[in-house]
N, CA, C and O of each residue as an XYZ file, in Angstrom:
676
protein
N     278.595     45.698     51.622
C     278.637     44.141     51.658
C     277.414     44.140     50.415
O     276.572     45.033     50.311
N     277.505     43.038     49.582
C     276.541     42.757     48.499
C     275.394     41.336     49.401
O     276.060     40.301     49.400
N     274.580     41.197     49.797
C     274.036     39.854     49.963
C     273.975     39.025     49.119
O     273.861     37.883     49.564
N     274.012     39.148     47.729
C     274.329     38.189     46.904
C     275.586     37.319     46.930
O     275.881     36.527     46.034
N     276.358     37.556     48.130
C     278.142     37.467     48.231
C     277.599     36.213     49.572
O     278.569     35.555     49.951
N     276.550     35.911     50.133
C     276.499     35.368     50.879
C     275.316     34.525     51.450
O     275.117     33.777     52.407
N     274.603     35.040     50.340
C     272.766     34.236     50.303
C     273.216     33.493     48.946
O     273.630     34.159     47.997
N     273.155     32.582     48.909
C     272.653     31.268     47.433
C     271.576     32.325     46.700
O     271.419     33.277     47.464
N     270.821     32.474     45.537
C     269.801     32.898     44.810
C     269.943     33.308     43.573
O     271.004     33.411     42.957
N     269.144     33.484     43.294
C     269.249     33.960     41.292
C     268.851     35.006     41.392
O     267.778     35.140     41.981
N     269.411     35.966     40.963
C     269.415     37.458     40.358
C     269.120     38.439     39.428
O     269.951     39.334     39.277
N     267.982     38.450     38.698
C     267.769     39.229     37.574
C     267.605     40.416     37.562
O     266.582     40.630     38.212
N     268.213     41.765     37.026
C     268.160     42.636     37.489
C     266.760     43.262     36.339
O     266.926     43.397     35.126
N     265.456     43.566     37.062
C     264.122     43.617     36.216
C     263.408     44.776     36.990
O     263.678     45.352     38.044
N     262.433     44.899     36.110
C     261.700     45.628     36.875
C     259.932     45.140     36.284
O     259.770     44.430     35.291
N     259.089     45.539     36.893
C     257.617     44.981     36.512
C     257.002     45.782     35.062
O     257.037     46.993     35.281
N     256.601     45.570     34.038
C     256.284     46.118     32.996
C     255.225     45.871     32.684
O     254.868     46.649     31.799
N     254.362     45.060     32.985
C     253.085     45.430     33.127
C     252.408     44.369     33.816
O     253.133     43.374     33.831
N     251.087     44.142     34.510
C     250.792     43.267     34.954
C     249.092     42.933     34.561
O     248.234     43.816     34.539
N     248.855     41.617     34.293
C     247.466     41.639     34.244
C     247.031     40.263     35.138
O     247.769     39.417     35.644
N     245.290     40.379     35.140
C     244.930     39.235     35.827
C     244.944     37.970     35.227
O     244.756     37.900     34.013
N     245.182     36.737     36.035
C     245.767     35.334     35.483
C     244.172     34.753     36.316
O     244.305     34.689     37.539
N     242.755     34.347     35.791
C     241.610     33.745     36.076
C     242.201     32.636     36.322
O     242.224     32.211     37.478
N     242.877     31.854     35.144
C     243.294     30.240     35.303
C     243.757     29.826     36.516
O     243.463     28.783     37.098
N     244.587     30.800     36.915
C     245.766     30.454     38.221
C     245.283     31.062     39.094
O     245.921     30.916     40.137
N     244.063     31.976     39.223
C     243.771     33.171     40.520
C     244.757     33.570     40.966
O     245.186     33.400     42.107
N     245.282     34.224     39.982
C     246.486     35.383     40.433
C     246.916     36.143     39.128
O     246.141     36.239     38.176
N     248.014     36.608     39.118
C     248.150     37.519     38.167
C     249.363     37.134     37.691
O     249.967     36.299     38.364
N     250.267     37.861     35.899
C     251.034     37.514     35.180
C     251.748     39.021     34.741
O     251.417     39.877     33.920
N     253.081     38.885     35.863
C     254.086     40.374     35.274
C     254.707     40.044     34.555
O     255.233     38.931     34.556
N     254.853     40.933     33.675
C     255.817     40.842     32.100
C     256.873     41.804     32.700
O     256.614     42.952     33.060
N     257.976     41.272     32.762
C     259.691     41.941     33.365
C     260.212     42.516     32.324
O     259.932     42.187     31.171
N     261.150     43.578     32.688
C     261.907     44.218     31.774
C     262.862     43.005     31.658
O     262.740     41.915     32.216
N     263.969     43.474     30.706
C     264.996     42.914     30.029
C     264.562     41.819     29.594
O     265.070     41.065     30.423
N     264.022     41.196     28.935
C     263.768     40.058     28.081
C     263.135     38.854     29.652
O     262.715     37.716     29.443
N     263.196     39.262     30.587
C     263.116     38.537     31.806
C     262.211     37.317     31.561
O     261.597     37.539     30.517
N     261.800     35.897     32.175
C     260.477     35.492     31.887
C     258.931     36.114     32.683
O     258.798     36.825     33.680
N     258.421     35.807     32.223
C     256.987     36.474     33.163
C     257.009     35.861     34.366
O     257.620     34.793     34.323
N     256.496     36.190     35.598
C     256.460     35.800     36.808
C     254.839     35.857     37.081
O     253.896     36.578     36.756
N     255.073     34.650     37.888
C     253.017     34.161     37.733
C     253.651     33.859     39.300
O     254.581     33.225     39.798
N     252.041     35.116     39.928
C     252.270     34.930     41.211
C     250.958     35.095     41.553
O     250.328     35.782     40.749
N     250.072     34.497     42.917
C     249.126     34.779     42.973
C     248.801     35.981     44.398
O     247.747     36.557     44.670
N     249.982     36.039     45.016
C     250.179     38.121     45.548
C     250.990     38.266     45.250
O     251.783     37.478     44.734
N     251.079     39.334     45.470
C     251.975     40.648     44.886
C     252.161     41.385     46.323
O     251.231     41.491     47.122
N     253.297     41.815     46.527
C     253.825     42.761     47.738
C     254.653     43.763     47.302
O     255.778     43.493     46.883
N     254.158     45.107     47.358
C     254.905     46.060     46.875
C     255.200     46.412     48.052
O     254.301     46.659     48.856
N     256.691     46.517     48.436
C     257.377     47.247     49.811
C     258.497     48.257     48.946
O     259.676     47.986     48.716
N     257.785     49.436     48.567
C     258.593     49.792     47.816
C     259.163     51.766     48.272
O     258.327     52.617     48.575
N     260.367     51.994     48.212
C     259.665     53.324     48.819
C     260.148     53.714     50.080
O     259.866     52.777     50.827
N     260.840     54.767     50.850
C     261.083     54.938     52.230
C     260.004     55.130     52.397
O     259.113     55.523     51.644
N     260.040     54.672     54.117
C     258.152     54.822     54.931
C     257.645     56.297     55.006
O     258.250     57.352     55.197
N     256.621     56.075     54.839
C     255.739     57.445     54.428
C     254.807     57.480     53.359
O     254.511     56.288     53.283
N     254.147     58.065     52.479
C     253.413     57.715     52.147
C     254.111     56.423     50.749
O     255.215     56.435     50.205
N     252.996     55.498     50.558
C     253.033     53.959     49.826
C     253.657     54.783     48.361
O     253.259     55.843     47.879
N     254.518     54.076     47.984
C     255.348     54.311     46.881
C     254.878     53.417     45.054
O     255.801     53.093     44.306
N     253.604     53.203     44.708
C     252.920     52.670     43.928
C     252.983     52.340     42.482
O     252.056     52.741     41.778
N     254.052     51.593     41.888
C     254.202     51.712     40.575
C     253.150     51.682     40.193
O     252.120     51.239     40.700
N     253.465     52.445     38.705
C     252.247     53.126     37.600
C     251.823     51.885     37.267
O     250.599     51.921     37.143
N     252.300     50.696     37.044
C     251.382     49.473     36.056
C     250.401     48.620     37.070
O     249.729     47.662     36.688
N     250.430     49.221     38.706
C     249.870     48.834     39.781
C     248.561     50.267     39.653
O     247.451     50.306     40.184
N     249.012     50.966     39.047
C     247.891     52.470     39.478
C     246.244     52.033     39.425
O     245.488     51.983     40.395
N     245.998     51.811     38.373
C     244.767     51.194     37.972
C     244.220     50.489     38.740
O     243.103     50.809     39.148
N     244.861     49.275     39.183
C     244.202     48.411     39.929
C     244.373     49.120     41.567
O     243.438     48.898     42.337
N     245.134     49.662     41.898
C     244.906     50.245     43.257
C     243.745     51.748     43.465
O     243.658     52.400     44.505
N     243.078     51.974     42.372
C     242.188     53.128     42.424
C     241.159     52.742     43.081
O     240.337     53.517     43.570
N     241.101     51.229     43.165
C     239.644     50.511     43.797
C     239.828     50.308     44.741
O     239.113     50.987     45.478
N     240.628     49.511     45.369
C     241.252     49.193     47.117
C     242.593     49.343     46.734
O     242.985     49.216     45.574
N     243.577     49.717     48.076
C     244.663     49.527     48.287
C     245.129     47.755     48.013
O     246.155     47.338     47.476
N     244.080     47.032     48.538
C     244.279     45.850     48.563
C     243.019     45.479     47.796
O     241.847     45.648     48.134
N     243.774     44.656     46.120
C     242.763     44.068     45.139
C     242.927     42.713     44.422
O     243.745     42.085     43.750
N     241.291     42.583     45.111
C     241.567     41.010     44.973
C     242.957     39.792     45.261
O     243.579     38.964     44.596
N     242.934     40.382     46.861
C     244.508     39.529     47.277
C     245.447     39.913     46.772
O     246.446     39.415     47.290
N     245.825     41.084     45.384
C     247.151     40.906     45.418
C     247.555     42.520     46.613
O     247.200     43.698     46.642
N     248.082     42.005     47.081
C     248.580     43.597     48.427
C     249.468     44.723     47.584
O     250.507     44.434     46.990
N     249.113     45.537     47.612
C     249.996     46.707     47.170
C     250.974     47.178     47.746
O     252.089     47.299     47.239
N     250.689     47.459     48.751
C     251.966     48.029     49.776
C     251.737     47.430     51.122
O     250.708     47.047     51.679
N     253.222     47.462     51.555
C     253.662     46.786     52.895
C     252.526     47.800     54.035
O     252.278     47.178     55.068
N     251.975     48.956     53.970
C     251.467     49.986     55.279
C     250.059     49.275     54.920
O     249.278     49.041     55.843
N     249.714     48.916     53.543
C     248.240     48.615     53.528
C     247.508     47.111     54.626
O     246.297     47.027     54.831
N     248.421     46.182     55.135
C     248.176     44.888     55.613
C     248.585     44.781     56.722
O     249.636     45.325     57.062
N     247.941     44.146     57.440
C     248.347     43.421     58.765
C     248.827     42.376     58.540
O     248.061     41.538     58.064
N     250.418     41.933     58.801
C     250.789     40.901     58.888
C     250.748     39.889     57.492
O     250.967     38.682     57.595
N     250.450     40.523     56.228
C     250.073     39.880     55.319
C     249.017     39.110     55.242
O     249.184     38.177     54.458
N     247.807     39.146     55.847
C     246.940     38.696     56.105
C     246.164     37.632     54.701
O     245.585     36.546     54.703
N     246.369     38.185     54.100
C     245.893     37.542     52.846
C     246.415     36.514     51.987
O     245.869     36.109     50.961
N     247.853     35.990     52.622
C     248.808     34.959     51.943
C     248.366     34.077     53.057
O     248.222     34.259     54.266
N     248.160     32.838     52.082
C     247.710     31.540     52.228
C     248.738     30.474     52.139
O     249.661     30.496     51.325
N     248.520     29.475     53.080
C     249.415     28.368     52.591
C     249.073     27.923     51.290
O     247.929     27.836     50.846
N     250.596     27.524     50.447
C     250.002     27.182     49.371
C     250.681     28.315     48.054
O     251.076     28.064     46.915
N     250.590     29.556     48.794
C     250.382     30.438     47.631
C     251.843     31.071     46.946
O     252.765     31.391     47.695
N     251.932     31.186     45.758
C     253.393     31.816     45.045
C     253.207     33.465     45.279
O     252.139     34.058     45.124
N     254.587     34.132     45.722
C     254.272     35.234     46.178
C     255.397     36.085     45.653
O     256.576     35.758     45.784
N     254.937     37.352     44.966
C     256.430     37.997     44.345
C     256.632     39.204     45.184
O     256.102     40.187     44.668
N     257.109     39.402     46.090
C     258.003     40.823     46.408
C     258.426     41.789     45.797
O     259.357     41.507     45.044
N     258.135     42.787     45.809
C     258.472     43.919     44.636
C     259.522     45.198     45.897
O     258.913     45.792     46.787
N     260.921     45.367     45.712
C     261.549     45.626     46.620
C     262.883     44.968     47.076
O     263.121     43.775     47.264
N     263.722     46.097     47.211
C     264.485     45.634     48.573
C     265.463     45.895     49.385
O     266.694     45.920     49.379
N     264.472     46.107     50.178
C     265.047     47.103     51.305
C     264.436     45.769     52.840
O     264.118     44.592     52.675
N     264.473     46.608     54.267
C     264.319     45.730     54.917
C     262.662     45.125     54.885
O     262.339     43.949     55.050
N     261.717     46.316     54.617
C     260.562     45.424     54.428
C     260.222     44.935     53.208
O     259.011     45.009     53.000
N     260.811     44.501     52.396
C     260.953     43.413     51.447
C     261.242     42.436     51.844
O     260.654     41.383     51.595
N     262.514     42.603     52.769
C     263.273     41.308     53.481
C     261.852     40.487     54.223
O     261.526     39.303     54.296
N     261.287     41.657     54.666
C     260.351     40.950     56.237
C     259.204     40.324     55.698
O     258.855     39.191     56.031
N     258.416     41.252     54.610
C     257.288     40.881     53.640
C     257.846     38.981     52.967
O     257.361     37.866     52.776
N     258.466     39.341     52.912
C     259.784     37.581     52.085
C     259.594     36.615     53.420
O     259.424     35.396     53.440
N     259.643     37.173     54.087
C     260.082     36.168     55.219
C     258.813     35.486     55.842
O     258.666     34.307     56.165
N     257.896     36.581     55.930
C     256.314     36.277     56.613
C     256.270     35.521     55.706
O     256.482     34.352     56.029
N     256.023     35.756     54.385
C     255.246     35.025     53.319
C     255.900     33.456     53.663
O     255.165     32.552     54.061
N     257.393     33.262     53.452
C     257.830     31.939     53.937
C     257.308     31.131     54.923
O     257.151     29.918     54.784
N     256.892     32.073     56.417
C     256.836     31.305     57.409
C     254.993     31.411     57.090
O     254.399     30.715     57.913
N     254.535     31.751     56.612
C     253.148     31.254     56.243
C     253.109     30.207     55.486
O     251.951     29.807     55.371
N     253.666     29.750     55.067
C     253.560     28.324     53.754
C     253.488     28.873     52.278
O     252.800     28.587     51.298
N     254.303     29.613     52.487
C     254.163     29.787     50.701
C     254.758     29.254     50.027
O     255.985     29.354     50.055
N     254.149     28.523     49.211
C     254.728     27.899     47.862
C     256.218     27.956     47.480
O     257.132     27.140     47.597
N     256.152     29.084     47.031
C     257.080     29.889     46.084
C     257.001     31.652     46.493
O     256.133     32.522     46.435
N     258.385     31.575     46.910
C     258.024     33.345     47.259
C     259.437     33.991     46.498
O     260.522     33.418     46.597
N     259.296     34.968     45.909
C     259.981     35.565     45.071
C     260.458     37.115     45.220
O     259.746     38.107     45.062
N     261.688     37.082     45.526
C     262.077     38.829     45.896
C     262.617     39.602     44.568
O     263.712     39.295     44.097
N     261.572     40.910     43.812
C     262.360     41.492     42.684
C     262.800     42.321     43.074
O     261.995     43.073     43.624
N     264.284     42.784     43.091
C     264.621     44.048     43.077
C     265.188     44.814     42.222
O     265.863     44.011     41.577
N     265.373     45.861     41.769
C     266.193     46.744     40.380
C     267.348     46.444     40.638
O     267.976     45.962     39.695
N     268.175     46.619     42.144
C     269.267     46.439     42.056
C     270.186     45.014     42.700
O     269.547     43.962     42.681
N     271.213     44.966     43.096
C     271.514     43.730     44.015
C     271.234     44.213     45.395
O     271.277     45.401     45.713
N     270.973     43.331     46.117
C     270.036     43.567     47.727
C     271.863     43.751     48.440
O     272.922     43.181     48.173
N     271.512     44.725     49.318
C     272.891     45.306     50.228
C     272.494     45.002     51.670
O     271.355     44.672     52.000
N     273.251     45.103     52.280
C     273.342     45.151     54.009
C     274.303     45.646     54.132
O     275.296     45.621     53.405
N     274.045     46.349     55.433
C     274.954     47.708     56.060
C     273.889     48.106     57.201
O     272.684     48.311     57.053
N     274.556     48.154     58.222
C     274.256     48.320     59.635
C     273.047     49.623     59.891
O     272.140     49.498     60.714
N     273.173     50.475     59.297
C     272.086     51.698     59.178
C     272.141     52.361     57.918
O     273.169     52.659     57.310
N     270.643     52.629     57.472
C     270.755     53.551     56.251
C     271.099     54.485     56.014
O     270.999     54.905     54.861
N     271.838     55.456     57.333
C     272.604     56.639     56.611
C     273.903     56.463     56.791
O     274.203     55.339     57.193
N     274.570     57.036     56.662
C     276.340     57.211     57.027
C     276.406     56.616     58.049
O     275.445     56.425     58.794
N     277.881     56.118     58.300
C     278.102     55.788     59.659
C     279.005     57.073     60.569
O     279.581     56.813     61.626
N     278.997     58.535     59.910
C     279.242     59.487     60.976
C     277.421     59.559     61.534
O     277.188     58.905     62.550
N     276.868     59.906     61.239
C     275.970     60.002     61.851
C     275.390     59.272     63.101
O     274.481     59.722     63.799
N     276.239     57.708     63.353
C     275.949     57.059     64.682
C     277.360     57.029     65.398
O     277.548     56.600     66.537
N     278.480     57.638     64.417
C     279.738     57.579     65.616
C     279.329     58.757     66.182
O     278.705     59.724     65.746
N     280.075     58.328     67.828
C     279.601     59.486     68.889
C     280.803     61.051     68.354
O     280.427     62.116     68.845
N     281.823     61.121     67.638
C     282.885     61.448     67.314
C     282.755     62.409     66.395
O     283.567     63.329     66.290
N     281.157     62.198     65.249
C     281.592     62.702     64.170
C     279.788     63.016     64.120
O     279.489     63.986     63.424
N     279.011     62.527     64.565
C     277.732     63.356     65.161
C     277.098     64.643     64.786
O     276.289     64.817     63.875
N     277.668     65.694     65.775
C     276.967     66.694     65.810
C     277.480     67.424     64.924
O     276.984     68.517     65.198
N     278.425     67.647     63.654
C     278.981     68.441     62.591
C     277.391     67.677     61.555
O     276.511     68.424     61.127
N     277.364     66.300     61.369
C     276.466     65.704     60.354
C     275.496     66.307     60.562
O     274.976     67.056     59.734
N     274.961     66.041     61.997
C     273.608     66.736     62.461
C     273.213     68.065     62.150
O     272.251     68.447     61.484
N     274.153     68.754     62.766
C     274.386     70.558     62.194
C     274.113     70.518     61.151
O     272.967     70.946     61.015
N     274.787     70.060     59.751
C     274.685     70.302     58.668
C     273.446     69.717     57.529
O     273.139     69.917     56.354
N     272.956     68.854     58.724
C     271.768     68.416     57.877
C     270.321     69.289     58.616
O     269.225     69.346     58.058
N     270.549     69.735     59.578
C     269.521     71.145     60.155
C     269.555     72.385     59.633
O     268.779     73.341     59.643
N     270.856     72.123     59.073
C     270.648     73.940     58.269
C     270.420     73.886     56.484
O     270.847     74.696     55.662
N     269.685     72.770     56.269
C     269.063     72.564     54.560
C     267.991     73.182     55.152
O     267.490     73.356     56.263
N     267.792     73.502     53.760
C     265.948     73.679     53.868
C     264.861     72.577     53.610
O     265.268     71.669     52.886
N     264.247     72.522     53.817
C     262.791     71.498     54.071
C     263.236     70.726     52.538
O     263.911     69.696     52.528
N     262.801     71.322     51.420
C     263.231     70.259     50.227
C     264.659     69.467     50.060
O     264.752     68.481     49.329
N     265.952     70.086     50.936
C     267.439     70.057     50.555
C     267.027     68.784     51.298
O     267.341     67.724     50.757
N     266.252     68.729     52.666
C     266.268     67.744     53.566
C     266.166     66.614     52.694
O     267.220     66.084     52.341
N     264.804     66.042     52.188
C     264.652     65.181     51.615
C     265.314     64.680     50.483
O     265.498     63.507     50.158
N     265.695     65.871     49.843
C     267.010     65.164     48.754
C     268.063     64.457     49.197
O     268.390     63.377     48.705
N     268.688     65.050     50.203
C     269.816     65.244     51.039
C     269.727     63.068     51.659
O     270.503     62.117     51.557
N     268.487     63.254     52.179
C     268.057     61.551     52.605
C     268.304     60.750     52.073
O     268.985     59.777     52.396
N     267.471     61.145     50.531
C     267.404     59.912     49.644
C     268.770     59.796     48.665
O     268.903     58.696     48.130
N     269.691     60.699     48.402
C     270.843     60.353     48.129
C     271.853     59.408     49.204
O     272.638     58.534     48.837
N     271.593     59.850     50.638
C     272.608     59.115     51.049
C     272.502     57.625     51.639
O     273.306     56.791     52.058
N     270.847     57.720     51.431
C     270.603     56.271     51.782
C     270.835     55.203     50.822
O     270.988     54.028     51.155
N     270.864     55.762     49.260
C     270.954     55.013     48.208
C     269.862     53.621     47.970
O     270.235     52.633     47.337
N     268.823     53.705     48.432
C     267.852     52.571     48.584
C     267.650     52.106     49.576
O     268.611     52.357     50.304
N     266.880     51.502     50.107
C     267.206     50.523     51.655
C     268.435     49.515     51.127
O     269.083     49.454     50.083
N     268.426     48.669     52.523
C     269.353     47.802     53.121
C     269.006     46.598     53.723
O     267.953     46.786     54.332
N     269.489     45.149     53.876
C     268.785     44.565     54.232
C     269.836     44.351     55.677
O     269.467     43.636     56.608
């Protein structure tokens, strides 16, 4: 199911092409792909990739070398404690389309952000589980687990990425 079917919102398929510091607004200007207008935000939260090592987009890597939290621009949800840098009145951009991104966006709203934007390269989807239902079906889960555990280590990671098809909310 697509979240777009049940939750009113604007969707623009885009990714961040560049980011510059905007001292006039004490924040950042992010240039977006596909001729989308630039996004201005005081705080940027990256909630990308599956759990584990943080996935930092190339456009942010130069900024992130100095610190995982750069001038209040939060680079990854794993580097922050309840988004402590977000304050009432902030404009917040959350990058990602999975559960961590949704939770970060909701937390920004609860902390009083003036505007919270969620940017995802694909439509947001809802699923009960991020793995196929066979894995939680008591009649079929043994075969699925057997097949998975008989894969080589590198094949397991590829299998997980393929079956998850990105995060869901």
